[in-house]
PDB file of C-alpha atoms in Angstrom:
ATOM      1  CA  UNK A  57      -6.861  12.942   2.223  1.00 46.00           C
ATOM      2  CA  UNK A  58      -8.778  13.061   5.453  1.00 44.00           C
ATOM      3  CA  UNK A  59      -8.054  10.041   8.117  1.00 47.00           C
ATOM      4  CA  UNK A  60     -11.555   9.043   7.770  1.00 42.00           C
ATOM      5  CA  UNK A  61     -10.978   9.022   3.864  1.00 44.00           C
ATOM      6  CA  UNK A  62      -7.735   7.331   4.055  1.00 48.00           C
ATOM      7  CA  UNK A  63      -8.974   4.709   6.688  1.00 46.00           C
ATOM      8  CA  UNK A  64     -12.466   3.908   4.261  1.00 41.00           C
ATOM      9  CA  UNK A  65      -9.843   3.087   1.095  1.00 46.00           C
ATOM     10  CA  UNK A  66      -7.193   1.030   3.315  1.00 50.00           C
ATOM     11  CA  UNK A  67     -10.461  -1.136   4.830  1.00 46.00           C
ATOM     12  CA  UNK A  68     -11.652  -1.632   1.514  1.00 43.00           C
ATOM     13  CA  UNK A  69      -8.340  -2.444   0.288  1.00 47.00           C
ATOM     14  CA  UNK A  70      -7.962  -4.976   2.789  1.00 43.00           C
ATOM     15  CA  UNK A  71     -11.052  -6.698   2.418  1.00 43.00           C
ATOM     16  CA  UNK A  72     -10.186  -6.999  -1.182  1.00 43.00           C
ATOM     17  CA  UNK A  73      -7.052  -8.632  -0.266  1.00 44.00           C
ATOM     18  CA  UNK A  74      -8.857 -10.945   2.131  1.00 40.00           C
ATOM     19  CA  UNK A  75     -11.347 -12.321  -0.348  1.00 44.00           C
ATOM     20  CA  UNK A  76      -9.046 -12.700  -2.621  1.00 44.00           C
ATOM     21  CA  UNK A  77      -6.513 -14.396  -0.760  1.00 43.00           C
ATOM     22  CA  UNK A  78      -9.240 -16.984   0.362  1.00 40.00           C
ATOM     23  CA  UNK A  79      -9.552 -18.297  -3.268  1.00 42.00           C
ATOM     24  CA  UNK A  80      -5.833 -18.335  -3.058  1.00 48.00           C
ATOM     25  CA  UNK A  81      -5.359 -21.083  -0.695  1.00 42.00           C
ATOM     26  CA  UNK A  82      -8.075 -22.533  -1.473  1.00 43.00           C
ATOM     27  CA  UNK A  83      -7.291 -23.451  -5.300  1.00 44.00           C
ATOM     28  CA  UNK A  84      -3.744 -22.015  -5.788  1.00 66.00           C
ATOM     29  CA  UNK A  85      -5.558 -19.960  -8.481  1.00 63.00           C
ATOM     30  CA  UNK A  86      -6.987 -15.928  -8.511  1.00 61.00           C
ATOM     31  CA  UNK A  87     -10.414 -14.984  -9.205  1.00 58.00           C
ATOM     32  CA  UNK A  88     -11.123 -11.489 -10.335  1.00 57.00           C
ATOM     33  CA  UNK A  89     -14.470 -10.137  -9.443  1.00 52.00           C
ATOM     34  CA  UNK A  90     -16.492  -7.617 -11.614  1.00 47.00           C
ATOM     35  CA  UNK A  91     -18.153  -4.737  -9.589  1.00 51.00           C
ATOM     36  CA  UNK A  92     -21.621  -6.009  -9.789  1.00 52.00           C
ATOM     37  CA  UNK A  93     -22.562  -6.726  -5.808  1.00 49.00           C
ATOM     38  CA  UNK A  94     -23.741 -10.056  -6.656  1.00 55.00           C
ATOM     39  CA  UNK A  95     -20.048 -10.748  -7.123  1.00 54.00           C
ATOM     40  CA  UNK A  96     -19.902 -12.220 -10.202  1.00 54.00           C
ATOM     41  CA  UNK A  97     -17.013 -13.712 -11.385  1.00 56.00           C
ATOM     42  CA  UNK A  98     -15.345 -12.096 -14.539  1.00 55.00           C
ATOM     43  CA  UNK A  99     -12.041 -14.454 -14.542  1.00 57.00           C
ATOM     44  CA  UNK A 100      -9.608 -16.575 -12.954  1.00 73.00           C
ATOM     45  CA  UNK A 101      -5.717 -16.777 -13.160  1.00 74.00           C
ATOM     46  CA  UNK A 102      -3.201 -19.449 -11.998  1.00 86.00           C
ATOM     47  CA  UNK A 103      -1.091 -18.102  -9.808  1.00 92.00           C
ATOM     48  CA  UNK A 104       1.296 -20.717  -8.015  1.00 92.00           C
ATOM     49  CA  UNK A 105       0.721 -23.820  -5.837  1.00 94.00           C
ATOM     50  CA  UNK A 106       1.258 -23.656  -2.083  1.00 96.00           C
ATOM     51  CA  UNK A 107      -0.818 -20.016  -1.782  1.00 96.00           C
ATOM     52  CA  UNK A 108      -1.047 -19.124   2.146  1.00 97.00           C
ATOM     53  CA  UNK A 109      -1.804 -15.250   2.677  1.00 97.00           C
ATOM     54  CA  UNK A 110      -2.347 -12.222   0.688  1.00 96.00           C
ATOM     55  CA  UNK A 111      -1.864  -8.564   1.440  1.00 98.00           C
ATOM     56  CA  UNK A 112      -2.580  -5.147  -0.605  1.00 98.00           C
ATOM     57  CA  UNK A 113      -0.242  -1.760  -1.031  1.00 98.00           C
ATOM     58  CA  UNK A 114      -2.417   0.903  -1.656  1.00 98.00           C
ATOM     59  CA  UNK A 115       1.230   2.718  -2.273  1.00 98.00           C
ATOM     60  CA  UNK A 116       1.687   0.812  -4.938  1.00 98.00           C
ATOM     61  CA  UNK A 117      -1.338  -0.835  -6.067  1.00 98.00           C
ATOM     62  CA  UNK A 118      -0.043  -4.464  -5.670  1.00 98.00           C
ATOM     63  CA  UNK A 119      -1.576  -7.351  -4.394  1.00 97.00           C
ATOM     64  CA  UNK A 120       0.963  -9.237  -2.218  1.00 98.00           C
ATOM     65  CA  UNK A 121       1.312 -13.625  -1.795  1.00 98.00           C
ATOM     66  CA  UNK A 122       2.616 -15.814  -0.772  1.00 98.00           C
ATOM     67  CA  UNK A 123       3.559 -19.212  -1.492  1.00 98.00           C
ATOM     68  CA  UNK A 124       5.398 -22.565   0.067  1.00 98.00           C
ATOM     69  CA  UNK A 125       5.240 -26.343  -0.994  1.00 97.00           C
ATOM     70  CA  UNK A 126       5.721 -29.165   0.905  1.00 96.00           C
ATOM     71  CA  UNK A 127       7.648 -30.424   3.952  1.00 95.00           C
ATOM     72  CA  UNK A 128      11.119 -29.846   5.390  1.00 96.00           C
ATOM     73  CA  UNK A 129      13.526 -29.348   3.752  1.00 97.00           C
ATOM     74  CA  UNK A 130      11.023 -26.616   1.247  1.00 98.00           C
ATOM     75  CA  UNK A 131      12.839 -25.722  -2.036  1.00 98.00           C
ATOM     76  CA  UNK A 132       9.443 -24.185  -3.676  1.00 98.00           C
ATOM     77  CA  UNK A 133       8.573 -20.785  -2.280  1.00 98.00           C
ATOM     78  CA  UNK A 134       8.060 -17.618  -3.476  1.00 98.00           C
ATOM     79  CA  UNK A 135       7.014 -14.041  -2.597  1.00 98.00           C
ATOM     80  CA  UNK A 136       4.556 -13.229  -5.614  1.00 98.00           C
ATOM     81  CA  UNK A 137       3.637  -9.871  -6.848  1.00 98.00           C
ATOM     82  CA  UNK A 138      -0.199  -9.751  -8.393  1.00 97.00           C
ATOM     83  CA  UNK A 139      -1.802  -6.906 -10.305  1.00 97.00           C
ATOM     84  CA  UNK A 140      -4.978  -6.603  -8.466  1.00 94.00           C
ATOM     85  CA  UNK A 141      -7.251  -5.915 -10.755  1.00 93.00           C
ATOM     86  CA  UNK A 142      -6.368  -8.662 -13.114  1.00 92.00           C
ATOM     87  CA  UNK A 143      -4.508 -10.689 -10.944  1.00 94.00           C
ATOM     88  CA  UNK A 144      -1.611 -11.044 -12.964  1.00 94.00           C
ATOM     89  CA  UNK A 145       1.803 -12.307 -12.076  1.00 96.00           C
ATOM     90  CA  UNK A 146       3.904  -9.666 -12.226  1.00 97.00           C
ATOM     91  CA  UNK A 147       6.852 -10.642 -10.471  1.00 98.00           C
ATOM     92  CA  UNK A 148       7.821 -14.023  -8.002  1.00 98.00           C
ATOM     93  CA  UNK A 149      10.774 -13.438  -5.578  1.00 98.00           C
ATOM     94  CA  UNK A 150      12.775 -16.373  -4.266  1.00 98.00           C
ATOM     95  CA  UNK A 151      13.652 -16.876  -0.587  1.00 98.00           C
ATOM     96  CA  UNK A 152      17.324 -17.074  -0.110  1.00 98.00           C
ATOM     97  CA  UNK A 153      18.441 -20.448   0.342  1.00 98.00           C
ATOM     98  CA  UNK A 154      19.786 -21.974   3.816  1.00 97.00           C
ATOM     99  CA  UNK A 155      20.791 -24.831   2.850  1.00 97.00           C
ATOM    100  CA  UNK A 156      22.969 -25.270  -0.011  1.00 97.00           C
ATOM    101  CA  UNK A 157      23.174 -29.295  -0.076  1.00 97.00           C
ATOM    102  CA  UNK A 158      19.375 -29.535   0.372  1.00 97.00           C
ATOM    103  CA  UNK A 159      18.229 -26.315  -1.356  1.00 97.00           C
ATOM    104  CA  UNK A 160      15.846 -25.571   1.188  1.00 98.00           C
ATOM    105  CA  UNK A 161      15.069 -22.303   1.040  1.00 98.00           C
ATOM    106  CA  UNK A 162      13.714 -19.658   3.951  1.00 98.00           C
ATOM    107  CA  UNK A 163       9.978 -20.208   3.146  1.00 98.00           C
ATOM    108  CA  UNK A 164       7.686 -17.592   3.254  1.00 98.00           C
ATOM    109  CA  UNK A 165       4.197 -18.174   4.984  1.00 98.00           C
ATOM    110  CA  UNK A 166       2.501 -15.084   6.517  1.00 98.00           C
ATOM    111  CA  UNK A 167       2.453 -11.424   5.267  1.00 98.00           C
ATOM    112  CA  UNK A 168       1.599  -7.869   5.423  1.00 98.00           C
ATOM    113  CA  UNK A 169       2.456  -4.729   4.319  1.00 98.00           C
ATOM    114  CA  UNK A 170       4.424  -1.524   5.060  1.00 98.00           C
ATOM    115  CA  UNK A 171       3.862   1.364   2.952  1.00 98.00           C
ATOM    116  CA  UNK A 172       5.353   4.253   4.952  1.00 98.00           C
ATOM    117  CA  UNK A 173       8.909   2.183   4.071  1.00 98.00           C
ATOM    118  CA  UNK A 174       7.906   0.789   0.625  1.00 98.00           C
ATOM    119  CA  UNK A 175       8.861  -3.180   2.647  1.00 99.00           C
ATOM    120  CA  UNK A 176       6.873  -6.247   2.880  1.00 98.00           C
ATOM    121  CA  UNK A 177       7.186  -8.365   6.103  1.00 99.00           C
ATOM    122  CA  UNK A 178       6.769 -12.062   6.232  1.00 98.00           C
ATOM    123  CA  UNK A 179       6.983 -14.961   8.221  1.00 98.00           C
ATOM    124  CA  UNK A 180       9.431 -17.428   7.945  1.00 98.00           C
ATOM    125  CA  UNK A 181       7.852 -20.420  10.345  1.00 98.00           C
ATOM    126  CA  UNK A 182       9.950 -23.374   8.993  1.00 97.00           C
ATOM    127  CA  UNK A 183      12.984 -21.244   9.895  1.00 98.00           C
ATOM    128  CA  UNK A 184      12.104 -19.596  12.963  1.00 98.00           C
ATOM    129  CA  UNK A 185      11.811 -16.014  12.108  1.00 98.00           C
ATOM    130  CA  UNK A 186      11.029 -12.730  10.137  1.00 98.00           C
ATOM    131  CA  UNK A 187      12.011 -11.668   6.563  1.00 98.00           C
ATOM    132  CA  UNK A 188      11.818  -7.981   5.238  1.00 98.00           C
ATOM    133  CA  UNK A 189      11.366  -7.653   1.739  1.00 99.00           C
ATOM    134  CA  UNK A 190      12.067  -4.232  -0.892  1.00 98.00           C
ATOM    135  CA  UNK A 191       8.401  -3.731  -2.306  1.00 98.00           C
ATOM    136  CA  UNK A 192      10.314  -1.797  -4.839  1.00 98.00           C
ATOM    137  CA  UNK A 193      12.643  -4.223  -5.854  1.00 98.00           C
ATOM    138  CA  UNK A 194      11.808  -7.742  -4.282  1.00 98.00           C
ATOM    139  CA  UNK A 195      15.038  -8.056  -2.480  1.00 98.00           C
ATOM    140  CA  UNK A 196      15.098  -9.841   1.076  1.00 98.00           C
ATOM    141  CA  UNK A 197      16.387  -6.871   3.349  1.00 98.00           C
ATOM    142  CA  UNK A 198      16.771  -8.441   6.343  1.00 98.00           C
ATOM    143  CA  UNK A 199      15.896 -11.664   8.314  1.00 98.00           C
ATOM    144  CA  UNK A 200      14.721 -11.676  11.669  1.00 98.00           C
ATOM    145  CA  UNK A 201      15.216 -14.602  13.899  1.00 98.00           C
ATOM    146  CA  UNK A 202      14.241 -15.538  17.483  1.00 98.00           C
ATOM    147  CA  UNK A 203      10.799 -16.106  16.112  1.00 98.00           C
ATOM    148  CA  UNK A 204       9.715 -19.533  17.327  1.00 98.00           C
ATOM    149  CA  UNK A 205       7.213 -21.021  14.656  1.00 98.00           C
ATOM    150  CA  UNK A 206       6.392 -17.443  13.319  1.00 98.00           C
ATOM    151  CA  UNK A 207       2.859 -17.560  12.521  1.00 97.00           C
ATOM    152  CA  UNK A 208       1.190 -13.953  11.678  1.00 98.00           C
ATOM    153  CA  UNK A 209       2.833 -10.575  11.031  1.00 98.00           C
ATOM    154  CA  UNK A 210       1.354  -7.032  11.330  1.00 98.00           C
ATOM    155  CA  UNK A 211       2.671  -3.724  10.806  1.00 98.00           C
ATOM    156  CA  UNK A 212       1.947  -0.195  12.692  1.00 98.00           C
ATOM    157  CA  UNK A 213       2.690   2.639  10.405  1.00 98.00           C
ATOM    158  CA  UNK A 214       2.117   5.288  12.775  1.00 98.00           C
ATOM    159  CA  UNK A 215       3.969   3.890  15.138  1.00 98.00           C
ATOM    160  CA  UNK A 216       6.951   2.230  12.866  1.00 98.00           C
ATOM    161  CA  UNK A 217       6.626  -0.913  14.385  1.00 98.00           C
ATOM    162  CA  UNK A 218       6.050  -4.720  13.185  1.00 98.00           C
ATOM    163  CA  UNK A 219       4.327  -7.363  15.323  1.00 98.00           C
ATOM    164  CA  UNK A 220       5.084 -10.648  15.224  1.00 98.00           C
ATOM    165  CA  UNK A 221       3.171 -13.826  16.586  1.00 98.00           C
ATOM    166  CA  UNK A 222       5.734 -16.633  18.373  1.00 98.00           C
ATOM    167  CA  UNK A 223       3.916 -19.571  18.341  1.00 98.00           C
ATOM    168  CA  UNK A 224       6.045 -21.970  19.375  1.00 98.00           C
ATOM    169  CA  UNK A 225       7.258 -20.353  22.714  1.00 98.00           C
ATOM    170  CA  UNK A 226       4.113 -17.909  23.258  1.00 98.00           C
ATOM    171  CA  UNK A 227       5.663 -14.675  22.666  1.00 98.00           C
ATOM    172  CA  UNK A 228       4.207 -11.707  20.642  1.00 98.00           C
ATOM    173  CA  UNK A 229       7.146  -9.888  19.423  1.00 98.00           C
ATOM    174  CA  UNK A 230       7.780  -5.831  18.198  1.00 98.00           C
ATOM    175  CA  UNK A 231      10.455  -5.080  15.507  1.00 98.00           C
ATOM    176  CA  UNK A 232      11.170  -1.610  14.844  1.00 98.00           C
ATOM    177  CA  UNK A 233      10.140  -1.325  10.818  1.00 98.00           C
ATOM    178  CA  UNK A 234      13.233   1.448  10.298  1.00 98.00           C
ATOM    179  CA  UNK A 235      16.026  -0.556  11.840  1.00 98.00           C
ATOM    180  CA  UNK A 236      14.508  -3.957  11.995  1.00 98.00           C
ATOM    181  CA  UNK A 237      15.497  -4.444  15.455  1.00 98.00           C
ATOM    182  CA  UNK A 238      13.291  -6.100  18.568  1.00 98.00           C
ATOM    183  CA  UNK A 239      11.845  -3.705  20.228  1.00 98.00           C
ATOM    184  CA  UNK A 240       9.354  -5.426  22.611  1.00 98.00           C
ATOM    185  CA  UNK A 241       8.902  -8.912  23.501  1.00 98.00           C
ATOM    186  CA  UNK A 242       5.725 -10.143  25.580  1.00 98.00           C
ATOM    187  CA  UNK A 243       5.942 -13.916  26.640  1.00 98.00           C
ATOM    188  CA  UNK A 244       2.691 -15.845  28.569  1.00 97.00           C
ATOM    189  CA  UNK A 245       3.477 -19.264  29.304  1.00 97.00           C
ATOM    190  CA  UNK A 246       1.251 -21.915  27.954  1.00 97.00           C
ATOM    191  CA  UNK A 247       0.207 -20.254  25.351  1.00 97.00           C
ATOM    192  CA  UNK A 248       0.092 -20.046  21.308  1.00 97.00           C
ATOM    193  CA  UNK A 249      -0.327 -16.601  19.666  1.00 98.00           C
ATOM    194  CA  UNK A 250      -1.642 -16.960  16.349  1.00 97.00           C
ATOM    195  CA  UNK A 251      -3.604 -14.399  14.276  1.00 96.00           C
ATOM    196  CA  UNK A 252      -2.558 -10.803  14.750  1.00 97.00           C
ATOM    197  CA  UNK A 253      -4.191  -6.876  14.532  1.00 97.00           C
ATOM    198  CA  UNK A 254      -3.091  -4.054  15.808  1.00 98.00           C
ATOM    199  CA  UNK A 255      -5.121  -0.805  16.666  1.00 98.00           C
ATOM    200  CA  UNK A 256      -2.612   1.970  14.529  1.00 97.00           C
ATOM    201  CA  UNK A 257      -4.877   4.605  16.617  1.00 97.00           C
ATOM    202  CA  UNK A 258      -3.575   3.620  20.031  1.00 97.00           C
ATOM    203  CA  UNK A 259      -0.613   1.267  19.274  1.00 98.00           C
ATOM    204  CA  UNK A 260      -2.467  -1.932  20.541  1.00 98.00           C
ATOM    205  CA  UNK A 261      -1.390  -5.123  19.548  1.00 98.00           C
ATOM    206  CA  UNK A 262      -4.052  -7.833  19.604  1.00 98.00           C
ATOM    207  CA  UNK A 263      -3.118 -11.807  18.902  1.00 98.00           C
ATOM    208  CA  UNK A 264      -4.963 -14.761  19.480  1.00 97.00           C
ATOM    209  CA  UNK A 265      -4.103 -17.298  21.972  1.00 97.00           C
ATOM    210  CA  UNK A 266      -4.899 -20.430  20.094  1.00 95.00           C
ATOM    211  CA  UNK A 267      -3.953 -22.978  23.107  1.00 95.00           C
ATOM    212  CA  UNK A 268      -6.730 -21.140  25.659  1.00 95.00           C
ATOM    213  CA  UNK A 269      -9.348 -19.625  23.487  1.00 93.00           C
ATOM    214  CA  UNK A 270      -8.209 -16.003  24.415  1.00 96.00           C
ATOM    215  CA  UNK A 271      -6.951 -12.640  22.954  1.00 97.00           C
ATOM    216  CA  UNK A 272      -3.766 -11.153  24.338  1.00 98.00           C
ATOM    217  CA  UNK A 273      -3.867  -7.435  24.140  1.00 98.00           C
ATOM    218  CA  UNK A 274      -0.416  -5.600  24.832  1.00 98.00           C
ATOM    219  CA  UNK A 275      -1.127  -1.848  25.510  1.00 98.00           C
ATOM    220  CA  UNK A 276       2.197   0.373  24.797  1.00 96.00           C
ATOM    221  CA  UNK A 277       2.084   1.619  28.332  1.00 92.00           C
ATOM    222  CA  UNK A 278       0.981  -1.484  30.337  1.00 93.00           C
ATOM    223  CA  UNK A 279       3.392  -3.174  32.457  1.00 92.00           C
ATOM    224  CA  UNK A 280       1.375  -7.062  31.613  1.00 95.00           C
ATOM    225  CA  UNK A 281      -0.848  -7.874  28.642  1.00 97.00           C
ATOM    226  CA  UNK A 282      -4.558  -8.076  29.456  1.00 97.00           C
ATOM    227  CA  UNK A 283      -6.616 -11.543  28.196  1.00 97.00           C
ATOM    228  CA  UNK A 284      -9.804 -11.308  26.844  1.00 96.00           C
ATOM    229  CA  UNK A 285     -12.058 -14.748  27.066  1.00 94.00           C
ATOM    230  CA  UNK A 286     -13.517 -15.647  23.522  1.00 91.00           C
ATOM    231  CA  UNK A 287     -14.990 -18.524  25.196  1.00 82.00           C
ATOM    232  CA  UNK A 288     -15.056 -22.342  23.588  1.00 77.00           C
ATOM    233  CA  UNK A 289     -15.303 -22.398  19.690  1.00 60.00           C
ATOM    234  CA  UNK A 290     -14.915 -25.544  16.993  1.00 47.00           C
ATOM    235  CA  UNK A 291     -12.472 -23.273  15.756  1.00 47.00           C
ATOM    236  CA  UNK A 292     -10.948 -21.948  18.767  1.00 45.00           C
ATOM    237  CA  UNK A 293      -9.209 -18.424  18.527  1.00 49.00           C
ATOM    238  CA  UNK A 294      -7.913 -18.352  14.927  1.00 57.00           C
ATOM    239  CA  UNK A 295      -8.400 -14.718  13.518  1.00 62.00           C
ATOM    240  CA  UNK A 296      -8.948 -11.188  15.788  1.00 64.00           C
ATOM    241  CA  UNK A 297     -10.272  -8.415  13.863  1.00 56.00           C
ATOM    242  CA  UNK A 298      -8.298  -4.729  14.369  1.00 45.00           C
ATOM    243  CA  UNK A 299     -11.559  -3.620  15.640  1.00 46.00           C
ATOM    244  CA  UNK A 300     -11.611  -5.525  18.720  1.00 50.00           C
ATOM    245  CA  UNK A 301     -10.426  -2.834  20.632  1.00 43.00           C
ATOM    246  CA  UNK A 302     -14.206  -1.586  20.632  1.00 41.00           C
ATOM    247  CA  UNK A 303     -15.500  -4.430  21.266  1.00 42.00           C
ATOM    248  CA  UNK A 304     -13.232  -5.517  23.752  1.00 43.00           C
ATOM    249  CA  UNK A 305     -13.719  -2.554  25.787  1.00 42.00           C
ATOM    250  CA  UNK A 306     -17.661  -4.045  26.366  1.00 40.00           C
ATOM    251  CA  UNK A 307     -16.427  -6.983  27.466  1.00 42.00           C
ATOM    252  CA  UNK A 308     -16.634  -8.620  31.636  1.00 39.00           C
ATOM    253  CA  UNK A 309     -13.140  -9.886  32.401  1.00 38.00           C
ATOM    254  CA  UNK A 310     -12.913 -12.915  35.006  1.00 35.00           C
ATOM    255  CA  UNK A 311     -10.365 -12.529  37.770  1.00 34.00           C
ATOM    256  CA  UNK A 312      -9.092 -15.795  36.207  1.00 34.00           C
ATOM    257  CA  UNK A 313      -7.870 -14.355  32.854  1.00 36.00           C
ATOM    258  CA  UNK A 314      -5.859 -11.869  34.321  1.00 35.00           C
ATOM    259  CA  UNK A 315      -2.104 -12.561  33.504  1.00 36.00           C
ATOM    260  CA  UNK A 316      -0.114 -13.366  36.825  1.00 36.00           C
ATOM    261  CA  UNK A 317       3.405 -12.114  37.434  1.00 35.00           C
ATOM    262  CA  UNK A 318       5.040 -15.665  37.248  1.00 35.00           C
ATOM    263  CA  UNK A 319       3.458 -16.498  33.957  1.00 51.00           C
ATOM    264  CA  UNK A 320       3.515 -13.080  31.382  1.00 62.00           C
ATOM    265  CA  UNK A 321       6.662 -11.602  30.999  1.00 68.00           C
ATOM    266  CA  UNK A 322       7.977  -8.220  29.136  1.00 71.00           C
ATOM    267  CA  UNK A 323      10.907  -6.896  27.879  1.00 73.00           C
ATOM    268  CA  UNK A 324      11.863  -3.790  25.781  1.00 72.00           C
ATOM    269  CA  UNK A 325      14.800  -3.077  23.793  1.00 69.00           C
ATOM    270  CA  UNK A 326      15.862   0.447  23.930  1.00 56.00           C
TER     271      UNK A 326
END
């Protein structure tokens, strides 16, 4: 398959996942979608309540969930595994518990994808970090932590590296998606990364500063990330799409959105 080819079927696949994932949340139920452009709707499945994100394997041909209830301490969260075309459970993993006298359990909120290592990645953003999950199997491989608030996750095949968005202490983090350790960690001060892309052609992360209506990009050979204005929203800086880099490039940066030295900070493992 050409990389035009294979780029076409994983864009389609995503926006697949995307509008399916949006009747997710919305109704904790899936609607399937016949292949008449009008969209019309064929059926609709219950799937489980508490439905945040969705992502697709084209490896596998699985559509991805995830799902939390409730307030600390959560008991009721799974990792569910949908056939996409009819949207059928096929499988719903369990977080591992963390507390046995509660049952809370290490909820699962965001998600994506790694094919190249058959894993899915999630965040954990009651308990403050990363999971790794066996696409094959459903087992948790590994858990991250030192992931304040963990909001979005993204993965780089080409590069064989997971990013991570640290909302609570505004750091966008790199795991290695092999060994599962931190490879990078960017920190700005004041700020609250949220959604997250990353450009697999160049290895740029993107991830949106929620607190300052911004987009942090971290190049793999800059020494401090650049910040692109988005200017005032209602919605602020929610969601970056992994084309910005394009549009990004057309873009007039202010002297004042530079990072200074005092307030972005890098560090790489190994």
């Amino acid at each position: 398959m050409t990389a035009l080819a294979h780029h076409i079927r994983r864009a389609t696949a995503i926006a697949v996942s995307l509008a399916a994932g949006s009747t997710l949340a919305l109704a904790g139920t899936a609607t399937a979608h016949s292949g008449n452009p009008c969209g019309s709707v064929a059926g609709s499945a219950p799937v489980a309540k508490g439905l945040y994100q969705t992502a697709y394997s084209e490896r596998n041909h699985v559509l991805w969930a995830t799902s939390s209830v409730g307030e600390p301490p959560v008991t009721n969260s799974s990792l569910v595994k949908l056939d996409p075309r009819t949207l059928k459970v096929e499988a719903m993993y369990r977080p591992p518990v963390t507390n046995p006298e509660t049952g809370a359990v290490e909820a699962v909120y965001g998600i994506a994808v790694d094919d190249a290592h058959n894993t899915v990645w999630t965040t954990n953003t009651r308990d403050h970090s990363v999971g790794v999950y066996s696409q094959r199997t459903g087992k948790r491989l590994a858990t991250l932590p030192g992931v304040n608030h963990a909001r979005e996750v993204v993965v780089d095949e080409k590069h064989n590296l997971a990013w991570a968005s640290s909302f609570g202490d505004g750091s966008v983090i790199a795991f290695d998606t092999r060994t599962y350790k931190e490879k990078k960690r960017v920190t700005l001060a004041g700020s609250s990364p949220a959604g997250m892309a990353v450009d697999e052609r160049t290895g740029t992360a993107y991830a949106t500063d929620f607190a300052n209506d911004r987009i942090i990009e971290i190049a793999p050979r800059a020494t401090s990330p650049r910040l692109i204005p988005t200017g005032d929203s209602p919605l602020g800086a929610r969601a970056v799409s992994p084309q910005l880099d394009v549009m990004q490039r057309q873009l007039p940066l202010s002297p004042t959105h530079h990072p200074r030295p005092e307030t972005a900070s890098a560090t790489s493992a190994g």
